[in-house]
Coordinates of C-alpha atoms in Angstrom, one line a residue:
M547 CA -56.9 19.2 -39.4
T548 CA -54.6 18.9 -36.5
A549 CA -54.4 21.4 -33.6
S550 CA -51.2 22.8 -35.1
D551 CA -53.0 23.5 -38.3
E552 CA -55.8 25.6 -36.8
P553 CA -55.7 29.3 -37.4
L554 CA -54.4 31.4 -34.5
P555 CA -55.9 34.7 -33.4
R556 CA -54.2 37.7 -35.1
S557 CA -52.3 38.8 -32.0
A558 CA -51.0 35.3 -31.4
A559 CA -50.1 34.6 -35.0
S560 CA -48.0 37.7 -35.1
S561 CA -45.7 36.4 -32.4
M562 CA -45.5 32.8 -33.8
P563 CA -43.0 31.7 -36.4
T564 CA -44.5 31.1 -39.9
A565 CA -44.6 27.7 -41.5
A566 CA -41.7 28.7 -43.8
E567 CA -39.6 29.8 -40.7
D568 CA -40.5 26.4 -39.0
T569 CA -39.2 24.6 -42.1
V570 CA -36.0 26.7 -42.2
N571 CA -35.4 26.1 -38.5
R572 CA -36.0 22.3 -38.9
D573 CA -33.8 22.2 -42.0
L574 CA -30.9 24.1 -40.2
M575 CA -31.1 21.5 -37.4
I576 CA -31.0 18.6 -39.9
Y577 CA -28.2 20.3 -41.8
N578 CA -26.1 20.8 -38.6
N579 CA -26.7 17.4 -37.4
G580 CA -25.8 15.8 -40.7
L581 CA -22.6 17.7 -40.9
A582 CA -21.7 17.1 -37.2
V583 CA -22.1 13.4 -37.6
G584 CA -19.6 13.6 -40.5
V585 CA -17.2 15.5 -38.3
M586 CA -17.4 12.9 -35.6
G587 CA -16.8 10.1 -38.0
G588 CA -13.9 12.0 -39.6
A589 CA -12.3 12.3 -36.2
V590 CA -12.4 8.5 -35.9
T591 CA -10.7 8.1 -39.3
S592 CA -8.0 10.7 -38.6
V593 CA -6.9 8.5 -35.8
A594 CA -7.5 5.1 -37.4
L595 CA -5.8 5.6 -40.7
P596 CA -2.4 6.5 -39.4
S597 CA -2.8 3.7 -36.8
L598 CA -3.4 1.3 -39.6
A599 CA -0.3 2.4 -41.3
L600 CA 1.9 2.4 -38.2
I601 CA 0.7 -0.6 -36.4
T602 CA -0.8 -2.9 -39.0
L603 CA 1.3 -2.1 -42.0
K604 CA 4.5 -1.2 -40.0
A605 CA 5.0 2.0 -41.9
T606 CA 8.3 3.9 -41.7
P607 CA 8.3 7.7 -40.9
W608 CA 8.8 8.4 -44.6
E609 CA 5.9 6.2 -45.6
L610 CA 3.7 7.8 -42.9
S611 CA 4.7 11.3 -44.3
L612 CA 3.5 10.1 -47.8
L613 CA 0.1 9.2 -46.3
Y614 CA 0.0 12.6 -44.5
A615 CA 0.8 14.4 -47.8
A616 CA -1.8 12.4 -49.8
Q617 CA -4.5 13.5 -47.3
R618 CA -3.6 17.1 -47.4
F619 CA -2.5 17.8 -50.9
P620 CA -5.8 17.8 -52.8
P621 CA -7.0 21.3 -51.8
A622 CA -4.0 22.8 -53.7
V623 CA -5.4 21.1 -56.8
T624 CA -9.1 20.6 -56.4
A625 CA -10.2 23.7 -54.5
L626 CA -10.5 26.1 -57.4
F627 CA -12.3 23.7 -59.6
G628 CA -14.6 22.6 -56.8
G629 CA -15.7 26.2 -56.2
A630 CA -16.5 26.7 -59.9
L631 CA -18.5 23.4 -59.9
V632 CA -20.3 24.4 -56.8
D633 CA -21.4 27.7 -58.4
R634 CA -22.6 25.8 -61.4
Y635 CA -24.9 23.3 -59.8
R636 CA -27.2 23.1 -56.8
K637 CA -25.1 23.0 -53.7
L638 CA -27.2 20.7 -51.6
A639 CA -27.1 18.1 -54.3
L640 CA -23.3 18.3 -54.6
L641 CA -23.0 18.0 -50.8
T642 CA -25.3 15.0 -50.7
W643 CA -23.5 13.2 -53.6
G644 CA -20.2 14.0 -52.1
K645 CA -21.1 12.4 -48.8
A646 CA -22.3 9.2 -50.6
V647 CA -19.1 8.9 -52.7
G648 CA -17.0 9.5 -49.7
G649 CA -18.7 6.7 -47.9
V650 CA -18.1 4.3 -50.8
L651 CA -14.4 5.2 -51.0
L652 CA -13.8 4.9 -47.3
L653 CA -15.6 1.5 -47.3
C654 CA -12.7 0.2 -49.4
V655 CA -10.4 0.3 -46.3
P656 CA -12.2 -2.2 -44.0
L657 CA -13.2 -4.3 -47.0
A658 CA -9.5 -4.5 -48.1
A659 CA -8.5 -5.4 -44.6
Y660 CA -11.1 -8.2 -44.5
L661 CA -9.9 -9.6 -47.8
G662 CA -6.2 -9.3 -47.0
W663 CA -5.5 -6.6 -49.6
L664 CA -4.6 -3.8 -47.3
S665 CA -1.5 -1.9 -48.3
L666 CA 0.0 1.6 -47.9
P667 CA -0.6 2.5 -51.5
L668 CA -4.2 1.7 -51.1
L669 CA -4.4 3.9 -48.0
C670 CA -2.7 6.8 -49.8
V671 CA -5.0 6.5 -52.8
V672 CA -8.2 6.4 -50.6
G673 CA -6.9 9.2 -48.5
L674 CA -6.1 11.3 -51.7
L675 CA -9.5 10.7 -53.3
L676 CA -11.4 11.0 -50.1
A677 CA -9.7 14.4 -49.4
A678 CA -10.6 15.6 -52.9
V679 CA -14.2 14.6 -52.6
N680 CA -14.5 16.1 -49.1
D681 CA -13.0 19.4 -50.3
I682 CA -15.8 19.7 -52.9
S683 CA -18.6 18.6 -50.6
S684 CA -17.3 20.9 -47.8
T685 CA -17.2 23.8 -50.2
A686 CA -20.8 23.0 -51.2
G687 CA -21.9 22.7 -47.7
I688 CA -20.5 26.0 -46.5
S689 CA -21.8 27.7 -49.6
Y690 CA -25.3 26.3 -49.1
L691 CA -25.7 27.7 -45.6
P692 CA -26.6 31.2 -46.8
S693 CA -29.7 29.6 -48.5
L694 CA -31.0 28.6 -45.2
A695 CA -30.0 31.6 -43.0
K696 CA -29.6 35.3 -43.7
G697 CA -28.1 38.3 -41.8
E698 CA -27.9 37.8 -38.1
N699 CA -29.5 34.3 -38.5
L700 CA -26.5 33.4 -40.6
A701 CA -24.0 34.5 -37.9
A702 CA -26.0 32.5 -35.3
A703 CA -25.9 29.5 -37.5
N704 CA -22.2 29.7 -38.1
S705 CA -21.7 30.2 -34.4
K706 CA -23.8 27.1 -33.4
M707 CA -22.2 25.1 -36.2
G708 CA -18.7 25.9 -34.8
A709 CA -19.6 24.9 -31.3
L710 CA -21.2 21.7 -32.5
F711 CA -18.3 20.8 -34.7
S712 CA -15.8 21.4 -31.9
F713 CA -17.8 19.2 -29.6
T714 CA -18.3 16.4 -32.1
D715 CA -14.6 16.5 -33.1
A716 CA -13.5 16.1 -29.5
A717 CA -16.1 13.3 -29.1
G718 CA -14.9 11.5 -32.2
S719 CA -11.3 11.6 -31.1
Y720 CA -12.1 9.9 -27.8
C721 CA -14.6 7.5 -29.5
A722 CA -11.8 6.5 -31.9
A723 CA -9.6 5.3 -29.0
G724 CA -12.5 3.2 -27.6
L725 CA -13.6 1.8 -30.9
I726 CA -10.1 0.8 -32.0
A727 CA -9.6 -0.9 -28.6
L728 CA -13.0 -2.7 -28.9
L729 CA -13.2 -3.5 -32.6
G730 CA -9.7 -3.2 -34.0
T731 CA -8.4 -0.4 -36.3
S732 CA -9.9 -1.4 -39.7
R733 CA -13.4 -2.1 -38.2
A734 CA -13.4 1.2 -36.3
I735 CA -13.4 2.9 -39.7
I736 CA -16.8 1.5 -40.4
A737 CA -18.1 4.0 -37.9
D738 CA -16.9 6.8 -40.2
V739 CA -18.4 4.9 -43.2
A740 CA -21.7 4.9 -41.4
S741 CA -21.4 8.7 -40.7
Y742 CA -21.2 9.5 -44.4
F743 CA -24.4 7.7 -45.1
I744 CA -26.2 9.2 -42.1
S745 CA -25.2 12.6 -43.5
V746 CA -26.7 11.5 -46.8
V747 CA -30.0 10.6 -45.2
C748 CA -30.0 14.0 -43.3
M749 CA -29.4 16.1 -46.5
T750 CA -32.2 14.3 -48.3
R751 CA -34.6 15.4 -45.6
I752 CA -34.0 19.2 -46.1
R753 CA -37.0 20.8 -47.7
T754 CA -36.1 24.5 -47.9
P755 CA -36.0 25.5 -51.6
E756 CA -32.6 26.3 -52.8
P757 CA -32.3 29.2 -55.4
P758 CA -31.3 27.8 -58.7
P759 CA -27.8 28.6 -60.0
R760 CA -27.6 31.7 -62.1
P761 CA -27.6 31.1 -65.9
R762 CA -24.1 31.1 -67.4
P763 CA -23.2 32.8 -70.7
A764 CA -23.2 30.4 -73.6
D765 CA -19.5 30.6 -74.1
S766 CA -18.6 30.1 -70.4
T767 CA -16.1 27.5 -69.5
L768 CA -14.8 26.2 -66.2
W769 CA -11.5 28.0 -66.5
R770 CA -13.3 31.3 -67.2
E771 CA -15.5 30.9 -64.2
I772 CA -12.5 30.1 -62.0
R773 CA -10.7 33.3 -63.4
D774 CA -13.9 35.4 -62.8
G775 CA -14.1 34.1 -59.2
L776 CA -10.4 34.9 -58.6
R777 CA -10.9 38.4 -60.1
Y778 CA -14.1 39.0 -57.9
T779 CA -12.3 37.8 -54.7
V780 CA -9.0 39.7 -55.3
R781 CA -10.9 42.9 -56.0
H782 CA -13.3 42.7 -53.1
P783 CA -12.3 45.1 -50.3
V784 CA -13.5 42.7 -47.6
L785 CA -13.1 39.2 -49.0
W786 CA -9.5 39.5 -50.1
P787 CA -8.0 40.8 -46.8
L788 CA -9.8 38.1 -44.9
V789 CA -8.4 35.4 -47.3
L790 CA -4.9 36.8 -46.9
S791 CA -5.2 37.1 -43.2
N792 CA -6.5 33.5 -42.8
T793 CA -3.6 32.3 -45.1
A794 CA -0.9 34.1 -43.1
L795 CA -2.3 32.7 -39.8
S796 CA -2.8 29.1 -41.3
L797 CA 0.8 28.9 -42.6
A798 CA 2.3 30.1 -39.2
M799 CA 0.1 27.9 -37.1
T800 CA 0.9 24.8 -39.3
A801 CA 4.6 25.4 -38.6
W802 CA 3.9 26.0 -34.9
D803 CA 1.8 22.8 -34.5
V804 CA 4.5 20.6 -36.1
L805 CA 7.2 22.0 -33.8
Y806 CA 4.9 22.1 -30.8
L807 CA 4.3 18.3 -30.9
I808 CA 8.1 17.6 -31.1
Y809 CA 8.7 20.1 -28.3
V810 CA 6.3 18.7 -25.7
V811 CA 7.1 15.0 -26.4
R812 CA 10.9 15.3 -26.7
E813 CA 11.8 18.3 -24.5
L814 CA 9.1 18.4 -21.9
H815 CA 8.8 14.5 -21.8
W816 CA 5.0 14.5 -21.9
S817 CA 3.2 11.1 -21.8
P818 CA 0.6 10.2 -24.5
V819 CA -2.1 10.6 -21.8
A820 CA -0.9 14.2 -20.9
L821 CA -0.8 15.0 -24.6
A822 CA -4.3 13.7 -25.2
V823 CA -5.8 15.6 -22.3
V824 CA -4.1 18.9 -23.3
M825 CA -5.2 18.3 -26.9
G826 CA -8.8 18.0 -25.7
C827 CA -8.5 21.5 -24.3
A828 CA -8.5 22.7 -27.9
S829 CA -12.1 21.4 -28.4
V830 CA -13.1 22.9 -25.1
G831 CA -11.8 26.2 -26.3
G832 CA -13.5 25.8 -29.6
V833 CA -16.9 25.2 -28.1
V834 CA -16.4 28.3 -25.8
G835 CA -15.2 30.5 -28.8
A836 CA -18.1 29.4 -31.1
L837 CA -20.8 30.0 -28.5
A838 CA -19.3 33.3 -27.3
G839 CA -18.1 34.6 -30.7
R840 CA -21.5 35.8 -31.9
R841 CA -22.3 37.6 -28.6
L842 CA -18.9 39.3 -28.5
A843 CA -19.2 40.5 -32.2
R844 CA -22.4 42.5 -31.4
P845 CA -21.9 46.3 -31.8
R846 CA -21.3 48.2 -28.6
G847 CA -21.1 51.9 -29.3
A848 CA -18.9 53.2 -32.0
W849 CA -15.8 51.3 -31.1
W850 CA -16.8 47.7 -31.0
G851 CA -18.3 45.2 -33.5
V852 CA -17.4 42.3 -35.6
G853 CA -14.2 44.0 -37.1
P854 CA -12.6 44.8 -33.8
L855 CA -13.4 41.2 -32.5
L856 CA -11.7 39.7 -35.4
L857 CA -8.6 41.9 -34.8
C858 CA -8.6 41.1 -31.1
A859 CA -8.9 37.3 -31.8
L860 CA -5.9 37.5 -34.1
A861 CA -3.8 39.6 -31.8
L862 CA -4.4 37.0 -29.0
Q863 CA -2.7 34.2 -31.1
P864 CA 1.0 35.2 -30.8
L865 CA 0.6 36.4 -27.1
I866 CA -1.0 33.1 -26.0
L867 CA 1.8 31.1 -27.5
M868 CA 4.6 32.8 -25.6
P869 CA 4.2 30.9 -22.3
V870 CA 4.8 27.7 -24.1
L871 CA 8.3 28.9 -25.1
I872 CA 9.4 29.1 -21.5
A873 CA 7.6 26.0 -20.2
G874 CA 9.4 23.2 -18.4
P875 CA 8.5 19.7 -17.4
G876 CA 5.9 18.9 -14.8
L877 CA 2.2 19.0 -14.1
L878 CA 2.1 22.8 -13.3
W879 CA 3.3 23.7 -16.8
Q880 CA 1.0 21.1 -18.4
I881 CA -1.9 23.0 -16.7
V882 CA -0.5 26.3 -17.9
I883 CA -0.2 25.1 -21.5
G884 CA -3.7 23.5 -21.3
V885 CA -5.0 27.0 -20.3
C886 CA -3.1 28.5 -23.2
V887 CA -4.4 25.9 -25.6
T888 CA -8.0 26.6 -24.5
I889 CA -7.7 30.3 -24.9
R890 CA -5.9 30.0 -28.2
F891 CA -8.7 27.9 -29.7
A892 CA -11.5 29.9 -28.1
G893 CA -10.1 33.0 -30.0
A894 CA -9.4 31.1 -33.2
T895 CA -13.0 29.6 -33.3
A896 CA -14.6 33.0 -32.4
H897 CA -12.5 34.5 -35.3
G898 CA -13.3 31.6 -37.7
S899 CA -17.0 31.6 -37.3
N900 CA -17.4 35.4 -37.5
Q901 CA -15.1 35.8 -40.4
R902 CA -17.0 33.1 -42.3
S903 CA -20.2 34.9 -41.6
V904 CA -18.7 38.1 -42.9
R905 CA -17.5 36.3 -46.1
Q906 CA -20.8 34.7 -46.7
G907 CA -22.6 37.9 -46.0
V908 CA -20.7 40.2 -48.4
C909 CA -20.3 37.7 -51.2
E910 CA -22.8 37.8 -54.1
P911 CA -24.8 34.6 -54.4
Q912 CA -23.2 33.5 -57.8
Y913 CA -19.7 33.6 -56.3
Q914 CA -20.4 31.9 -53.0
G915 CA -18.7 28.6 -54.0
R916 CA -15.8 30.2 -55.7
Q917 CA -14.9 32.6 -53.0
Q918 CA -15.1 29.8 -50.5
S919 CA -12.9 27.5 -52.6
I920 CA -10.3 30.3 -53.2
G921 CA -10.1 30.8 -49.5
T922 CA -9.6 27.0 -49.1
W923 CA -7.0 26.9 -51.8
M924 CA -4.9 29.7 -50.4
T925 CA -5.3 28.7 -46.8
F926 CA -4.9 25.0 -46.9
G927 CA -3.2 24.3 -50.2
P928 CA 0.4 25.4 -49.2
R929 CA 0.3 23.9 -45.6
F930 CA 2.5 21.0 -46.6
L931 CA 5.1 23.6 -47.6
S932 CA 4.9 25.3 -44.3
A933 CA 5.4 22.0 -42.5
L934 CA 8.5 21.3 -44.6
G935 CA 9.8 24.8 -43.9
A936 CA 9.4 24.3 -40.2
G937 CA 11.6 21.2 -40.4
L938 CA 14.3 23.1 -42.4
L939 CA 14.2 26.0 -39.9
V940 CA 14.9 23.6 -37.0
S941 CA 17.9 22.2 -38.7
A942 CA 19.2 25.7 -39.2
I943 CA 18.5 27.5 -35.9
G944 CA 17.2 24.9 -33.5
L945 CA 13.7 23.9 -32.1
V946 CA 12.8 26.6 -29.6
P947 CA 14.1 29.5 -31.8
S948 CA 12.1 28.1 -34.7
M949 CA 9.0 28.0 -32.4
A950 CA 9.6 31.6 -31.6
V951 CA 9.7 32.5 -35.2
A952 CA 6.4 30.6 -35.9
A953 CA 4.8 32.3 -32.9
V954 CA 5.7 35.8 -34.1
A955 CA 4.6 34.9 -37.6
T956 CA 1.0 34.3 -36.3
A957 CA 0.8 38.0 -36.0
G958 CA 0.8 38.3 -39.7
G959 CA -3.1 37.7 -39.9
F960 CA -3.6 40.6 -37.5
V961 CA -1.4 43.0 -39.5
V962 CA -3.2 42.2 -42.7
L963 CA -6.7 43.0 -41.2
L964 CA -5.4 46.0 -39.3
H965 CA -4.6 47.7 -42.7
S966 CA -7.9 46.7 -44.3
P967 CA -11.6 47.9 -44.3
V968 CA -12.5 44.9 -42.1
R969 CA -11.3 46.8 -39.0
R970 CA -14.1 49.3 -39.5
L971 CA -16.9 46.7 -39.6
R972 CA -19.4 47.0 -36.8
V973 CA -22.3 44.9 -37.9
M974 CA -22.5 41.8 -40.1
P975 CA -22.6 43.1 -43.7
T976 CA -24.8 41.7 -46.5
A977 CA -24.1 41.4 -50.2
S978 CA -26.9 43.8 -51.1
G979 CA -25.7 46.3 -48.5
G980 CA -21.9 45.8 -49.0

């Protein structure tokens, strides 16, 4: 028996975590680290794949748009099926297998480059399949978290995860530039391949028992389970407004991001260095928002709590975009926009981590995967339409007026939640308690 195994006096034991709590805390750390490594690797690939298309394969803008569409289209098709699958099977197993399959798929890119088989169709196929696999494994990963953490611990876990992901995403973007310069574009992708398999190793080390999936009726089908998940989500007084609010915000912000990039490069004449530095402010804001979000959501009297925090974070979005519309060239305006980007992403991340905790908390266990996938389907599925709509709007009314329309449209998420029961939430709800 080791010293850690010896029984403690009653008074000391009451203040010490139990063996089960130690296991959960250890597993939460492994889970976060495994997913964070994947986020960092994914940031490398998000830079390397377009670079391969543009620099190595000399892709035209149209060909690059095809690659972009291939990587972002799968949630519109796979999300609903993925959620039903996640609720049918053990979530940790799906997450682990998804990471393994993703690593094998991505390995095809550097292997094809080495063999001289690299082509744009290959990049599109790999991007499409990888996005579909990642969609399912991401749904499984998010849906698995409530098995490790409950109540306030779940909110804390989401907050820490958001901060860690923001940091690793920024680190991955900067690492990508260094790896591409040092190793070449195709070989840099091997770093992301490695991240997938590191994630697999992490997930296989988790020991906290996962509750088995609830038994399904004998006549249950995948379509019926998808329909049941849709019905459950649409009829839920908290889940549905959150999904609609997230969708409204996502569509508006997708249009804004497309127009913003054109604006700062062509109208404000930013250099790539200035653009990269200001884009890095988004990750700084993400870390701040994730760390502060849980603390800010704590109830204070009868007027403050998680619901008002979500509303304030959404109200901040259109307001913080307005200075960009009047910006001019020069360092001073770059600093101003950098501050705006930092505040914008701090609010967005505080909103994101807390609304995710609310959704996980109110959702019954048997619907966790489906409600998550329905949110993904509605929020991310139509983003390519929003990007196309932004381009059409520019041709009709011009760039800056189109940006103003997109900025005002970001208030849609706030309007939805303002007229929902979410605004009355003060504490993190639970499925048992509603």
